[in-house]
Amino acid sequence: MTAASDLGTPQLASPDLLRSVFRRHAAGVAVITARGDAGPVGFTATSLASVSAEPPMLSFGISLGASSWPAIATTDHIGVHILGDHQQELAATFAKSGADRFGAPTAWREGPEGVPVLDDVLAWLVCRIVARVPAGDHRIVLAEVALGDPTGPGRPLLYHQGRFNGLRD
């Protein structure tokens, strides 16, 4: 038997416990975009994950209460944008409720399948949604990659301890 380590005082499962633990988990920052009935929509996501190489698929989570959910719930295609460390302000804009996300200074264009594509990102993809899986007060969206560009310059933006940060060596 090994010596017991100090595990601190365990807490019962709660939304606050989950948020506190995941503040310690550094995550890449992405912006998900879609064409909505009233114009483009988008939000900052740190839940982006690669799911499958064959076929190329990814996933992300979205709250049912998010302003972008109605468009994501009905659209066929979405844009996925990997942000660089020079885009902290853009990440904050897409994370803020009620912000004019596609107004100046956000630079974007209409891309394939009518998906809003953000300028100056590290990489972007246009994906076809294949499933929306219920997960508590969220949906996990599974999407198959159609096309994209991985060649943007810079270093990735990370989210850690409630803040956007650049990657350090």
C-alpha positions as MATLAB code, in Angstrom:
seq = 'MTAASDLGTPQLASPDLLRSVFRRHAAGVAVITARGDAGPVGFTATSLASVSAEPPMLSFGISLGASSWPAIATTDHIGVHILGDHQQELAATFAKSGADRFGAPTAWREGPEGVPVLDDVLAWLVCRIVARVPAGDHRIVLAEVALGDPTGPGRPLLYHQGRFNGLRD';
ca = [
       0.000    0.000    0.000;
       1.297    3.474   -0.861;
       1.062    6.537    1.335;
      -2.184    8.438    0.886;
      -1.833   11.680   -1.024;
      -3.642   14.823    0.067;
      -6.685   14.903   -2.184;
      -8.210   17.948   -0.529;
     -11.868   17.966    0.426;
     -14.036   16.295   -2.219;
     -17.154   18.143   -3.338;
     -20.397   16.618   -4.523;
     -21.145   16.947   -8.217;
     -22.580   20.337   -9.182;
     -22.397   22.832  -12.028;
     -19.946   24.908   -9.948;
     -17.654   21.901   -9.382;
     -17.608   21.102  -13.098;
     -16.892   24.738  -14.030;
     -14.123   24.962  -11.401;
     -12.412   21.810  -12.654;
     -12.602   22.807  -16.306;
     -11.176   26.278  -15.571;
      -7.974   24.341  -14.846;
      -8.156   22.546  -18.215;
      -6.478   24.579  -20.954;
      -8.468   24.353  -24.175;
      -8.024   25.609  -27.701;
     -10.384   28.368  -28.767;
     -12.624   28.102  -31.809;
     -15.487   30.119  -33.230;
     -18.399   28.218  -34.747;
     -20.449   30.098  -37.363;
     -23.606   29.422  -39.341;
     -26.042   31.178  -41.608;
     -29.194   32.042  -39.677;
     -32.596   33.253  -40.859;
     -31.784   36.825  -39.743;
     -28.123   36.778  -40.787;
     -24.902   35.138  -39.650;
     -24.575   33.687  -36.141;
     -21.592   32.446  -34.198;
     -20.158   31.670  -30.790;
     -16.860   30.942  -29.080;
     -16.340   27.255  -28.319;
     -13.721   25.494  -26.221;
     -15.414   22.104  -26.546;
     -14.182   21.405  -30.090;
     -12.859   17.858  -30.548;
     -11.659   15.675  -33.390;
     -13.904   12.600  -33.585;
     -12.895   10.545  -36.615;
     -10.284   10.608  -39.369;
     -12.296    8.421  -41.757;
     -14.592   10.087  -42.465;
     -13.130   13.318  -41.090;
     -15.505   14.379  -38.305;
     -15.497   16.735  -35.329;
     -17.786   17.616  -32.446;
     -18.625   20.601  -30.270;
     -21.144   21.389  -27.569;
     -23.712   24.189  -27.601;
     -26.180   25.279  -24.922;
     -29.863   25.103  -25.770;
     -30.073   28.648  -24.392;
     -27.379   30.040  -26.700;
     -28.503   32.705  -29.152;
     -26.851   30.688  -31.948;
     -28.698   27.451  -31.100;
     -31.817   28.086  -33.269;
     -29.607   28.428  -36.375;
     -27.346   25.485  -35.422;
     -30.475   23.401  -34.748;
     -31.733   23.808  -38.307;
     -28.754   24.477  -40.590;
     -26.983   21.852  -42.673;
     -23.500   23.448  -42.621;
     -21.311   25.255  -40.105;
     -17.940   26.966  -40.106;
     -15.230   26.068  -37.595;
     -12.430   28.582  -37.020;
      -9.305   27.929  -34.951;
      -8.252   31.240  -33.410;
      -4.715   32.556  -33.058;
      -3.241   34.239  -29.991;
      -3.678   37.586  -31.783;
      -7.474   37.107  -31.679;
      -8.315   37.443  -27.988;
     -10.658   40.341  -28.744;
     -12.453   38.340  -31.444;
     -12.864   35.393  -29.048;
     -14.298   37.735  -26.409;
     -16.719   39.290  -28.914;
     -18.103   35.904  -29.946;
     -18.334   34.844  -26.281;
     -20.295   37.931  -25.176;
     -24.065   37.715  -25.072;
     -25.758   40.416  -27.133;
     -22.586   41.498  -28.965;
     -22.660   42.515  -32.630;
     -20.427   39.600  -33.553;
     -20.265   40.211  -37.300;
     -20.061   44.024  -37.208;
     -16.797   45.971  -37.391;
     -14.053   45.148  -36.570;
     -14.891   41.479  -37.347;
     -13.612   40.647  -40.837;
     -15.473   37.844  -42.581;
     -16.901   36.729  -45.899;
     -19.570   34.355  -47.113;
     -17.877   31.035  -47.762;
     -18.907   27.694  -49.245;
     -22.501   26.632  -48.536;
     -23.213   30.220  -47.430;
     -21.264   29.686  -44.191;
     -19.682   32.815  -42.662;
     -15.880   32.382  -42.799;
     -13.752   34.557  -40.509;
     -10.576   36.198  -41.835;
      -7.075   35.871  -40.386;
      -7.650   32.649  -38.400;
      -5.100   29.854  -37.961;
      -7.353   27.385  -39.748;
     -10.970   27.031  -40.853;
     -13.314   24.270  -41.941;
     -16.758   24.073  -43.480;
     -18.600   21.034  -42.166;
     -21.900   19.271  -42.783;
     -23.865   18.541  -39.604;
     -24.661   14.832  -39.314;
     -26.142   14.644  -35.786;
     -27.252   16.700  -32.797;
     -27.040   14.525  -29.689;
     -28.914   15.512  -26.491;
     -26.554   16.049  -23.526;
     -28.265   17.676  -20.529;
     -28.868   21.375  -21.235;
     -26.622   21.165  -24.325;
     -26.427   19.390  -27.653;
     -23.289   17.713  -28.934;
     -23.074   18.469  -32.630;
     -21.289   15.964  -34.873;
     -20.142   17.366  -38.201;
     -18.324   15.918  -41.183;
     -15.585   18.060  -42.709;
     -16.279   19.148  -46.300;
     -13.320   21.489  -46.933;
     -11.045   23.968  -45.226;
      -7.704   25.725  -44.987;
      -5.077   24.893  -42.317;
      -2.461   27.442  -43.415;
      -3.099   30.602  -41.376;
      -0.034   32.050  -39.638;
       0.474   32.353  -35.908;
       0.151   30.433  -32.668;
      -3.032   29.074  -31.072;
      -5.219   30.919  -28.592;
      -5.984   29.017  -25.381;
      -8.636   29.409  -22.697;
      -7.515   28.770  -19.124;
      -8.650   29.987  -15.675;
     -11.402   32.098  -17.249;
      -9.044   33.997  -19.560;
      -7.780   33.867  -23.120;
      -4.005   33.254  -23.294;
      -1.314   32.675  -25.855;
       0.699   29.461  -25.912;
       4.077   29.851  -24.198;
       7.191   27.817  -24.904;
];
